[in-house]
Amino acid sequence: MSSDSSPPSPGPEENADTENPKKIPAREYGPWELRQVLLARTNELQALLDDRWRTHGKDRNDLLDKAKDELNSARSVLSHAHKRKRAASHIAVGQIHVDTAHNLLLRLSGPEEIASMMPGVLASVREALPAEDPRRVAVERISRSPAKITDSERESLLDAVSVARHVRIQKTLRVRSFVNIVRWVAGGLAVGVVLVAVLGWFFDDTVPLCFSPDRVSGAEEYHVVCPTRSSPDAKAKRVDASLATTTAPADYLAVEFIGLVAAGIAAATTIRRIGGTAEPYNVPFALALLKLPMGALTAVLGLLLMRGGFVPGLTALDSSAQIISWAIIFGYAQQIFTRLVDTQARNVLAGASGSATPTRPPPPKPSNQAD
């Protein structure tokens, strides 16, 4: 702060969205509501800093300048003009700057002001730190008499708040890492789905998804059934010749599409159990992206296993409708392989939701016994 005659004012970054409306892109990165919450929080902290400056903060201009810089950095990161907004990371970075500004506000506050903010501080520390953590124990002890806080207790309080907010950011970054891993795996599976469809289109008779029920019964002439069509008459003397005339380039494509639709139904069911999330990273959407290509591949692989006799008694499918029905079953069955991913997603969201850890019960008071 350059002078002592005026309170700190918002930087030019605060109005970055409104001064250049033509530069605002049409796409919003991350939840728009979370972005507005953080911007509103910066305005609230700015007003509180102005109040601290007018009351007893004129001798701590260095801290006021740092807090002002943090708020301006938060506004700059959250503005549409900022370039690093991929995967909603700008919301997490903006939260870091806002938390730092709030820590500086606590350092500028007196005992009475800290006492009024103590419930929120205590809840934040209990949310992030375990009951046996010494910093949480110290904060709980300070909260019993916040009006008599000393300088050393203030430092303990600030250290606990900083660690608690660091833990919260770590949980958010853990959600981001999980979402990125799921998306990369889903992208790799999607590439595999495309390659299988292309190879099946150009080399449809190499590994056909067709069945010959007459071959199981030992007939001399064979009838071939494929996903999209079947041989009209059982006139072929050799299975290979009948396959060559019956297979179609669209066989693999049809099976993959059916498996993808079945996986989409399974994904909808899973999302219903997981529910929504307030994190800037969309975990349910990433899980749905993983299940769709997985369902397309499991439908193809399941039919190949049946054709190879891996499932006894299920090698003589005699109609295209039966092949499509099994493709639906195998596409939905991808849930068997992605169930562990769903469980991990629920664990990650539960850890990031900030469930408060149990509070240590106070020691029992000794009873007064009569002499």
PDB file of N, CA, C and O in Angstrom, residues 58-126:
ATOM      1  N   LYS A  58      -3.318   0.173  10.148  1.00  0.00           N
ATOM      2  CA  LYS A  58      -2.471   1.119   9.428  1.00  0.00           C
ATOM      3  C   LYS A  58      -0.986   0.856   9.650  1.00  0.00           C
ATOM      4  O   LYS A  58      -0.161   1.265   8.834  1.00  0.00           O
ATOM      5  N   ASP A  59      -0.651   0.214  10.759  1.00  0.00           N
ATOM      6  CA  ASP A  59       0.753  -0.079  11.033  1.00  0.00           C
ATOM      7  C   ASP A  59       1.209  -1.377  10.394  1.00  0.00           C
ATOM      8  O   ASP A  59       2.379  -1.739  10.517  1.00  0.00           O
ATOM      9  N   ARG A  60       0.312  -2.103   9.745  1.00  0.00           N
ATOM     10  CA  ARG A  60       0.662  -3.369   9.106  1.00  0.00           C
ATOM     11  C   ARG A  60       0.376  -3.296   7.615  1.00  0.00           C
ATOM     12  O   ARG A  60      -0.283  -4.149   7.031  1.00  0.00           O
ATOM     13  N   ASN A  61       0.891  -2.257   6.980  1.00  0.00           N
ATOM     14  CA  ASN A  61       0.643  -2.086   5.549  1.00  0.00           C
ATOM     15  C   ASN A  61       1.254  -3.208   4.719  1.00  0.00           C
ATOM     16  O   ASN A  61       0.774  -3.506   3.612  1.00  0.00           O
ATOM     17  N   ASP A  62       2.323  -3.815   5.231  1.00  0.00           N
ATOM     18  CA  ASP A  62       2.937  -4.896   4.476  1.00  0.00           C
ATOM     19  C   ASP A  62       1.982  -6.082   4.334  1.00  0.00           C
ATOM     20  O   ASP A  62       1.831  -6.666   3.254  1.00  0.00           O
ATOM     21  N   LEU A  63       1.304  -6.443   5.438  1.00  0.00           N
ATOM     22  CA  LEU A  63       0.342  -7.538   5.373  1.00  0.00           C
ATOM     23  C   LEU A  63      -0.875  -7.173   4.525  1.00  0.00           C
ATOM     24  O   LEU A  63      -1.420  -8.011   3.802  1.00  0.00           O
ATOM     25  N   LEU A  64      -1.309  -5.929   4.637  1.00  0.00           N
ATOM     26  CA  LEU A  64      -2.450  -5.494   3.832  1.00  0.00           C
ATOM     27  C   LEU A  64      -2.122  -5.547   2.342  1.00  0.00           C
ATOM     28  O   LEU A  64      -2.965  -5.922   1.520  1.00  0.00           O
ATOM     29  N   ASP A  65      -0.896  -5.160   1.993  1.00  0.00           N
ATOM     30  CA  ASP A  65      -0.495  -5.230   0.589  1.00  0.00           C
ATOM     31  C   ASP A  65      -0.473  -6.670   0.095  1.00  0.00           C
ATOM     32  O   ASP A  65      -0.911  -6.975  -1.020  1.00  0.00           O
ATOM     33  N   LYS A  66       0.054  -7.579   0.926  1.00  0.00           N
ATOM     34  CA  LYS A  66       0.094  -8.978   0.537  1.00  0.00           C
ATOM     35  C   LYS A  66      -1.309  -9.557   0.376  1.00  0.00           C
ATOM     36  O   LYS A  66      -1.588 -10.298  -0.581  1.00  0.00           O
ATOM     37  N   ALA A  67      -2.192  -9.217   1.289  1.00  0.00           N
ATOM     38  CA  ALA A  67      -3.571  -9.710   1.186  1.00  0.00           C
ATOM     39  C   ALA A  67      -4.251  -9.154  -0.066  1.00  0.00           C
ATOM     40  O   ALA A  67      -4.991  -9.873  -0.764  1.00  0.00           O
ATOM     41  N   LYS A  68      -3.998  -7.878  -0.347  1.00  0.00           N
ATOM     42  CA  LYS A  68      -4.569  -7.278  -1.550  1.00  0.00           C
ATOM     43  C   LYS A  68      -4.044  -7.968  -2.812  1.00  0.00           C
ATOM     44  O   LYS A  68      -4.797  -8.247  -3.750  1.00  0.00           O
ATOM     45  N   ASP A  69      -2.738  -8.280  -2.817  1.00  0.00           N
ATOM     46  CA  ASP A  69      -2.171  -8.968  -3.977  1.00  0.00           C
ATOM     47  C   ASP A  69      -2.783 -10.354  -4.164  1.00  0.00           C
ATOM     48  O   ASP A  69      -3.018 -10.798  -5.301  1.00  0.00           O
ATOM     49  N   GLU A  70      -3.034 -11.041  -3.058  1.00  0.00           N
ATOM     50  CA  GLU A  70      -3.650 -12.364  -3.159  1.00  0.00           C
ATOM     51  C   GLU A  70      -5.052 -12.281  -3.738  1.00  0.00           C
ATOM     52  O   GLU A  70      -5.455 -13.104  -4.567  1.00  0.00           O
ATOM     53  N   LEU A  71      -5.827 -11.286  -3.313  1.00  0.00           N
ATOM     54  CA  LEU A  71      -7.179 -11.131  -3.851  1.00  0.00           C
ATOM     55  C   LEU A  71      -7.149 -10.779  -5.330  1.00  0.00           C
ATOM     56  O   LEU A  71      -7.958 -11.289  -6.124  1.00  0.00           O
ATOM     57  N   ASN A  72      -6.212  -9.910  -5.721  1.00  0.00           N
ATOM     58  CA  ASN A  72      -6.095  -9.578  -7.141  1.00  0.00           C
ATOM     59  C   ASN A  72      -5.668 -10.790  -7.967  1.00  0.00           C
ATOM     60  O   ASN A  72      -6.130 -10.981  -9.091  1.00  0.00           O
ATOM     61  N   SER A  73      -4.783 -11.616  -7.392  1.00  0.00           N
ATOM     62  CA  SER A  73      -4.371 -12.834  -8.093  1.00  0.00           C
ATOM     63  C   SER A  73      -5.552 -13.792  -8.256  1.00  0.00           C
ATOM     64  O   SER A  73      -5.709 -14.427  -9.304  1.00  0.00           O
ATOM     65  N   ALA A  74      -6.394 -13.885  -7.217  1.00  0.00           N
ATOM     66  CA  ALA A  74      -7.575 -14.742  -7.316  1.00  0.00           C
ATOM     67  C   ALA A  74      -8.516 -14.251  -8.404  1.00  0.00           C
ATOM     68  O   ALA A  74      -9.033 -15.048  -9.202  1.00  0.00           O
ATOM     69  N   ARG A  75      -8.730 -12.934  -8.458  1.00  0.00           N
ATOM     70  CA  ARG A  75      -9.621 -12.394  -9.495  1.00  0.00           C
ATOM     71  C   ARG A  75      -9.044 -12.612 -10.882  1.00  0.00           C
ATOM     72  O   ARG A  75      -9.774 -12.902 -11.838  1.00  0.00           O
ATOM     73  N   SER A  76      -7.720 -12.471 -11.005  1.00  0.00           N
ATOM     74  CA  SER A  76      -7.093 -12.678 -12.309  1.00  0.00           C
ATOM     75  C   SER A  76      -7.220 -14.121 -12.767  1.00  0.00           C
ATOM     76  O   SER A  76      -7.518 -14.402 -13.931  1.00  0.00           O
ATOM     77  N   VAL A  77      -6.999 -15.061 -11.839  1.00  0.00           N
ATOM     78  CA  VAL A  77      -7.092 -16.474 -12.197  1.00  0.00           C
ATOM     79  C   VAL A  77      -8.522 -16.851 -12.568  1.00  0.00           C
ATOM     80  O   VAL A  77      -8.756 -17.629 -13.496  1.00  0.00           O
ATOM     81  N   LEU A  78      -9.492 -16.292 -11.851  1.00  0.00           N
ATOM     82  CA  LEU A  78     -10.888 -16.653 -12.083  1.00  0.00           C
ATOM     83  C   LEU A  78     -11.507 -15.923 -13.261  1.00  0.00           C
ATOM     84  O   LEU A  78     -12.629 -16.253 -13.663  1.00  0.00           O
ATOM     85  N   SER A  79     -10.818 -14.926 -13.805  1.00  0.00           N
ATOM     86  CA  SER A  79     -11.384 -14.170 -14.919  1.00  0.00           C
ATOM     87  C   SER A  79     -11.382 -15.007 -16.182  1.00  0.00           C
ATOM     88  O   SER A  79     -10.586 -15.936 -16.354  1.00  0.00           O
ATOM     89  N   HIS A  80     -12.278 -14.659 -17.096  1.00  0.00           N
ATOM     90  CA  HIS A  80     -12.348 -15.372 -18.374  1.00  0.00           C
ATOM     91  C   HIS A  80     -11.106 -15.136 -19.216  1.00  0.00           C
ATOM     92  O   HIS A  80     -10.783 -15.937 -20.092  1.00  0.00           O
ATOM     93  N   ALA A  81     -10.414 -14.016 -18.962  1.00  0.00           N
ATOM     94  CA  ALA A  81      -9.247 -13.700 -19.773  1.00  0.00           C
ATOM     95  C   ALA A  81      -8.044 -14.559 -19.433  1.00  0.00           C
ATOM     96  O   ALA A  81      -7.078 -14.597 -20.184  1.00  0.00           O
ATOM     97  N   HIS A  82      -8.077 -15.256 -18.300  1.00  0.00           N
ATOM     98  CA  HIS A  82      -6.933 -16.075 -17.920  1.00  0.00           C
ATOM     99  C   HIS A  82      -6.854 -17.302 -18.822  1.00  0.00           C
ATOM    100  O   HIS A  82      -7.860 -17.891 -19.183  1.00  0.00           O
ATOM    101  N   LYS A  83      -5.634 -17.699 -19.171  1.00  0.00           N
ATOM    102  CA  LYS A  83      -5.449 -18.765 -20.152  1.00  0.00           C
ATOM    103  C   LYS A  83      -5.445 -20.151 -19.530  1.00  0.00           C
ATOM    104  O   LYS A  83      -5.856 -21.114 -20.161  1.00  0.00           O
ATOM    105  N   ARG A  84      -4.940 -20.295 -18.299  1.00  0.00           N
ATOM    106  CA  ARG A  84      -4.792 -21.630 -17.701  1.00  0.00           C
ATOM    107  C   ARG A  84      -6.078 -21.998 -16.967  1.00  0.00           C
ATOM    108  O   ARG A  84      -6.179 -21.854 -15.752  1.00  0.00           O
ATOM    109  N   LYS A  85      -7.074 -22.477 -17.718  1.00  0.00           N
ATOM    110  CA  LYS A  85      -8.352 -22.852 -17.121  1.00  0.00           C
ATOM    111  C   LYS A  85      -8.744 -24.274 -17.482  1.00  0.00           C
ATOM    112  O   LYS A  85      -9.881 -24.673 -17.335  1.00  0.00           O
ATOM    113  N   ARG A  86      -7.785 -25.031 -17.962  1.00  0.00           N
ATOM    114  CA  ARG A  86      -8.106 -26.377 -18.412  1.00  0.00           C
ATOM    115  C   ARG A  86      -8.543 -27.245 -17.238  1.00  0.00           C
ATOM    116  O   ARG A  86      -7.933 -27.235 -16.179  1.00  0.00           O
ATOM    117  N   ALA A  87      -9.606 -27.993 -17.447  1.00  0.00           N
ATOM    118  CA  ALA A  87     -10.127 -28.937 -16.442  1.00  0.00           C
ATOM    119  C   ALA A  87     -10.494 -28.243 -15.136  1.00  0.00           C
ATOM    120  O   ALA A  87     -10.411 -28.831 -14.072  1.00  0.00           O
ATOM    121  N   ALA A  88     -10.893 -26.976 -15.213  1.00  0.00           N
ATOM    122  CA  ALA A  88     -11.374 -26.238 -14.039  1.00  0.00           C
ATOM    123  C   ALA A  88     -10.299 -26.063 -12.977  1.00  0.00           C
ATOM    124  O   ALA A  88     -10.615 -25.826 -11.813  1.00  0.00           O
ATOM    125  N   SER A  89      -9.026 -26.146 -13.338  1.00  0.00           N
ATOM    126  CA  SER A  89      -7.966 -25.969 -12.350  1.00  0.00           C
ATOM    127  C   SER A  89      -7.906 -24.539 -11.832  1.00  0.00           C
ATOM    128  O   SER A  89      -7.387 -24.296 -10.739  1.00  0.00           O
ATOM    129  N   HIS A  90      -8.431 -23.579 -12.593  1.00  0.00           N
ATOM    130  CA  HIS A  90      -8.383 -22.188 -12.136  1.00  0.00           C
ATOM    131  C   HIS A  90      -9.232 -21.984 -10.886  1.00  0.00           C
ATOM    132  O   HIS A  90      -8.956 -21.088 -10.092  1.00  0.00           O
ATOM    133  N   ILE A  91     -10.257 -22.822 -10.683  1.00  0.00           N
ATOM    134  CA  ILE A  91     -11.081 -22.693  -9.474  1.00  0.00           C
ATOM    135  C   ILE A  91     -10.284 -23.111  -8.248  1.00  0.00           C
ATOM    136  O   ILE A  91     -10.323 -22.448  -7.202  1.00  0.00           O
ATOM    137  N   ALA A  92      -9.529 -24.204  -8.357  1.00  0.00           N
ATOM    138  CA  ALA A  92      -8.698 -24.640  -7.231  1.00  0.00           C
ATOM    139  C   ALA A  92      -7.602 -23.629  -6.935  1.00  0.00           C
ATOM    140  O   ALA A  92      -7.312 -23.327  -5.770  1.00  0.00           O
ATOM    141  N   VAL A  93      -6.990 -23.068  -7.976  1.00  0.00           N
ATOM    142  CA  VAL A  93      -5.942 -22.069  -7.764  1.00  0.00           C
ATOM    143  C   VAL A  93      -6.535 -20.795  -7.150  1.00  0.00           C
ATOM    144  O   VAL A  93      -5.946 -20.186  -6.247  1.00  0.00           O
ATOM    145  N   GLY A  94      -7.705 -20.394  -7.610  1.00  0.00           N
ATOM    146  CA  GLY A  94      -8.361 -19.231  -7.011  1.00  0.00           C
ATOM    147  C   GLY A  94      -8.675 -19.447  -5.543  1.00  0.00           C
ATOM    148  O   GLY A  94      -8.550 -18.534  -4.721  1.00  0.00           O
ATOM    149  N   GLN A  95      -9.070 -20.681  -5.186  1.00  0.00           N
ATOM    150  CA  GLN A  95      -9.340 -20.992  -3.782  1.00  0.00           C
ATOM    151  C   GLN A  95      -8.073 -20.866  -2.944  1.00  0.00           C
ATOM    152  O   GLN A  95      -8.116 -20.409  -1.794  1.00  0.00           O
ATOM    153  N   ILE A  96      -6.923 -21.234  -3.484  1.00  0.00           N
ATOM    154  CA  ILE A  96      -5.659 -21.102  -2.759  1.00  0.00           C
ATOM    155  C   ILE A  96      -5.371 -19.634  -2.441  1.00  0.00           C
ATOM    156  O   ILE A  96      -4.996 -19.284  -1.308  1.00  0.00           O
ATOM    157  N   HIS A  97      -5.554 -18.754  -3.430  1.00  0.00           N
ATOM    158  CA  HIS A  97      -5.305 -17.327  -3.197  1.00  0.00           C
ATOM    159  C   HIS A  97      -6.295 -16.747  -2.188  1.00  0.00           C
ATOM    160  O   HIS A  97      -5.917 -15.931  -1.333  1.00  0.00           O
ATOM    161  N   VAL A  98      -7.547 -17.163  -2.267  1.00  0.00           N
ATOM    162  CA  VAL A  98      -8.547 -16.658  -1.321  1.00  0.00           C
ATOM    163  C   VAL A  98      -8.222 -17.124   0.093  1.00  0.00           C
ATOM    164  O   VAL A  98      -8.332 -16.349   1.060  1.00  0.00           O
ATOM    165  N   ASP A  99      -7.806 -18.374   0.253  1.00  0.00           N
ATOM    166  CA  ASP A  99      -7.446 -18.887   1.573  1.00  0.00           C
ATOM    167  C   ASP A  99      -6.248 -18.138   2.145  1.00  0.00           C
ATOM    168  O   ASP A  99      -6.206 -17.838   3.350  1.00  0.00           O
ATOM    169  N   THR A 100      -5.271 -17.834   1.312  1.00  0.00           N
ATOM    170  CA  THR A 100      -4.104 -17.083   1.786  1.00  0.00           C
ATOM    171  C   THR A 100      -4.504 -15.696   2.240  1.00  0.00           C
ATOM    172  O   THR A 100      -4.019 -15.201   3.282  1.00  0.00           O
ATOM    173  N   ALA A 101      -5.369 -15.036   1.498  1.00  0.00           N
ATOM    174  CA  ALA A 101      -5.841 -13.716   1.911  1.00  0.00           C
ATOM    175  C   ALA A 101      -6.596 -13.785   3.234  1.00  0.00           C
ATOM    176  O   ALA A 101      -6.473 -12.894   4.085  1.00  0.00           O
ATOM    177  N   HIS A 102      -7.364 -14.848   3.431  1.00  0.00           N
ATOM    178  CA  HIS A 102      -8.100 -14.991   4.699  1.00  0.00           C
ATOM    179  C   HIS A 102      -7.136 -15.237   5.858  1.00  0.00           C
ATOM    180  O   HIS A 102      -7.363 -14.734   6.971  1.00  0.00           O
ATOM    181  N   ASN A 103      -6.060 -15.964   5.627  1.00  0.00           N
ATOM    182  CA  ASN A 103      -5.058 -16.155   6.679  1.00  0.00           C
ATOM    183  C   ASN A 103      -4.413 -14.836   7.069  1.00  0.00           C
ATOM    184  O   ASN A 103      -4.166 -14.568   8.253  1.00  0.00           O
ATOM    185  N   LEU A 104      -4.111 -13.990   6.094  1.00  0.00           N
ATOM    186  CA  LEU A 104      -3.548 -12.679   6.394  1.00  0.00           C
ATOM    187  C   LEU A 104      -4.550 -11.807   7.140  1.00  0.00           C
ATOM    188  O   LEU A 104      -4.175 -10.996   7.998  1.00  0.00           O
ATOM    189  N   LEU A 105      -5.843 -11.972   6.815  1.00  0.00           N
ATOM    190  CA  LEU A 105      -6.868 -11.242   7.548  1.00  0.00           C
ATOM    191  C   LEU A 105      -6.895 -11.663   9.011  1.00  0.00           C
ATOM    192  O   LEU A 105      -7.035 -10.821   9.915  1.00  0.00           O
ATOM    193  N   LEU A 106      -6.737 -12.960   9.275  1.00  0.00           N
ATOM    194  CA  LEU A 106      -6.675 -13.424  10.658  1.00  0.00           C
ATOM    195  C   LEU A 106      -5.468 -12.840  11.390  1.00  0.00           C
ATOM    196  O   LEU A 106      -5.553 -12.477  12.568  1.00  0.00           O
ATOM    197  N   ARG A 107      -4.364 -12.732  10.693  1.00  0.00           N
ATOM    198  CA  ARG A 107      -3.159 -12.181  11.319  1.00  0.00           C
ATOM    199  C   ARG A 107      -3.333 -10.698  11.648  1.00  0.00           C
ATOM    200  O   ARG A 107      -2.731 -10.180  12.598  1.00  0.00           O
ATOM    201  N   LEU A 108      -4.155 -10.008  10.890  1.00  0.00           N
ATOM    202  CA  LEU A 108      -4.408  -8.579  11.130  1.00  0.00           C
ATOM    203  C   LEU A 108      -5.505  -8.338  12.157  1.00  0.00           C
ATOM    204  O   LEU A 108      -5.762  -7.197  12.511  1.00  0.00           O
ATOM    205  N   SER A 109      -6.160  -9.387  12.604  1.00  0.00           N
ATOM    206  CA  SER A 109      -7.311  -9.228  13.486  1.00  0.00           C
ATOM    207  C   SER A 109      -6.882  -9.243  14.946  1.00  0.00           C
ATOM    208  O   SER A 109      -5.883  -9.881  15.319  1.00  0.00           O
ATOM    209  N   GLY A 110      -7.671  -8.542  15.744  1.00  0.00           N
ATOM    210  CA  GLY A 110      -7.443  -8.522  17.175  1.00  0.00           C
ATOM    211  C   GLY A 110      -8.158  -9.666  17.864  1.00  0.00           C
ATOM    212  O   GLY A 110      -8.897 -10.433  17.244  1.00  0.00           O
ATOM    213  N   PRO A 111      -7.964  -9.813  19.182  1.00  0.00           N
ATOM    214  CA  PRO A 111      -8.592 -10.908  19.918  1.00  0.00           C
ATOM    215  C   PRO A 111     -10.108 -10.932  19.783  1.00  0.00           C
ATOM    216  O   PRO A 111     -10.706 -12.003  19.631  1.00  0.00           O
ATOM    217  N   GLU A 112     -10.755  -9.761  19.845  1.00  0.00           N
ATOM    218  CA  GLU A 112     -12.216  -9.737  19.743  1.00  0.00           C
ATOM    219  C   GLU A 112     -12.685 -10.192  18.366  1.00  0.00           C
ATOM    220  O   GLU A 112     -13.678 -10.913  18.235  1.00  0.00           O
ATOM    221  N   GLU A 113     -11.957  -9.765  17.329  1.00  0.00           N
ATOM    222  CA  GLU A 113     -12.337 -10.167  15.971  1.00  0.00           C
ATOM    223  C   GLU A 113     -12.067 -11.647  15.738  1.00  0.00           C
ATOM    224  O   GLU A 113     -12.845 -12.327  15.070  1.00  0.00           O
ATOM    225  N   ILE A 114     -10.975 -12.161  16.275  1.00  0.00           N
ATOM    226  CA  ILE A 114     -10.701 -13.588  16.160  1.00  0.00           C
ATOM    227  C   ILE A 114     -11.752 -14.402  16.900  1.00  0.00           C
ATOM    228  O   ILE A 114     -12.159 -15.477  16.451  1.00  0.00           O
ATOM    229  N   ALA A 115     -12.210 -13.888  18.033  1.00  0.00           N
ATOM    230  CA  ALA A 115     -13.252 -14.600  18.779  1.00  0.00           C
ATOM    231  C   ALA A 115     -14.524 -14.740  17.959  1.00  0.00           C
ATOM    232  O   ALA A 115     -15.207 -15.774  18.012  1.00  0.00           O
ATOM    233  N   SER A 116     -14.868 -13.708  17.183  1.00  0.00           N
ATOM    234  CA  SER A 116     -16.075 -13.795  16.357  1.00  0.00           C
ATOM    235  C   SER A 116     -15.906 -14.763  15.192  1.00  0.00           C
ATOM    236  O   SER A 116     -16.889 -15.345  14.710  1.00  0.00           O
ATOM    237  N   MET A 117     -14.659 -14.958  14.726  1.00  0.00           N
ATOM    238  CA  MET A 117     -14.417 -15.879  13.625  1.00  0.00           C
ATOM    239  C   MET A 117     -14.039 -17.277  14.097  1.00  0.00           C
ATOM    240  O   MET A 117     -13.843 -18.177  13.278  1.00  0.00           O
ATOM    241  N   MET A 118     -13.935 -17.474  15.400  1.00  0.00           N
ATOM    242  CA  MET A 118     -13.457 -18.747  15.922  1.00  0.00           C
ATOM    243  C   MET A 118     -14.348 -19.942  15.558  1.00  0.00           C
ATOM    244  O   MET A 118     -13.823 -21.028  15.264  1.00  0.00           O
ATOM    245  N   PRO A 119     -15.690 -19.836  15.542  1.00  0.00           N
ATOM    246  CA  PRO A 119     -16.495 -21.007  15.155  1.00  0.00           C
ATOM    247  C   PRO A 119     -16.161 -21.533  13.765  1.00  0.00           C
ATOM    248  O   PRO A 119     -16.037 -22.752  13.563  1.00  0.00           O
ATOM    249  N   GLY A 120     -16.000 -20.612  12.807  1.00  0.00           N
ATOM    250  CA  GLY A 120     -15.649 -21.059  11.458  1.00  0.00           C
ATOM    251  C   GLY A 120     -14.255 -21.644  11.389  1.00  0.00           C
ATOM    252  O   GLY A 120     -14.013 -22.634  10.690  1.00  0.00           O
ATOM    253  N   VAL A 121     -13.321 -21.038  12.116  1.00  0.00           N
ATOM    254  CA  VAL A 121     -11.958 -21.558  12.141  1.00  0.00           C
ATOM    255  C   VAL A 121     -11.924 -22.951  12.765  1.00  0.00           C
ATOM    256  O   VAL A 121     -11.272 -23.873  12.261  1.00  0.00           O
ATOM    257  N   LEU A 122     -12.635 -23.120  13.861  1.00  0.00           N
ATOM    258  CA  LEU A 122     -12.664 -24.410  14.541  1.00  0.00           C
ATOM    259  C   LEU A 122     -13.297 -25.481  13.650  1.00  0.00           C
ATOM    260  O   LEU A 122     -12.817 -26.625  13.590  1.00  0.00           O
ATOM    261  N   ALA A 123     -14.372 -25.127  12.957  1.00  0.00           N
ATOM    262  CA  ALA A 123     -15.012 -26.102  12.059  1.00  0.00           C
ATOM    263  C   ALA A 123     -14.081 -26.503  10.922  1.00  0.00           C
ATOM    264  O   ALA A 123     -14.031 -27.679  10.535  1.00  0.00           O
ATOM    265  N   SER A 124     -13.331 -25.539  10.381  1.00  0.00           N
ATOM    266  CA  SER A 124     -12.395 -25.843   9.292  1.00  0.00           C
ATOM    267  C   SER A 124     -11.288 -26.769   9.762  1.00  0.00           C
ATOM    268  O   SER A 124     -10.907 -27.710   9.059  1.00  0.00           O
ATOM    269  N   VAL A 125     -10.770 -26.532  10.969  1.00  0.00           N
ATOM    270  CA  VAL A 125      -9.691 -27.369  11.496  1.00  0.00           C
ATOM    271  C   VAL A 125     -10.211 -28.770  11.809  1.00  0.00           C
ATOM    272  O   VAL A 125      -9.564 -29.782  11.504  1.00  0.00           O
ATOM    273  N   ARG A 126     -11.386 -28.879  12.412  1.00  0.00           N
ATOM    274  CA  ARG A 126     -11.955 -30.189  12.719  1.00  0.00           C
ATOM    275  C   ARG A 126     -12.276 -30.968  11.449  1.00  0.00           C
ATOM    276  O   ARG A 126     -12.247 -32.191  11.434  1.00  0.00           O
TER     277      ARG A 126
END
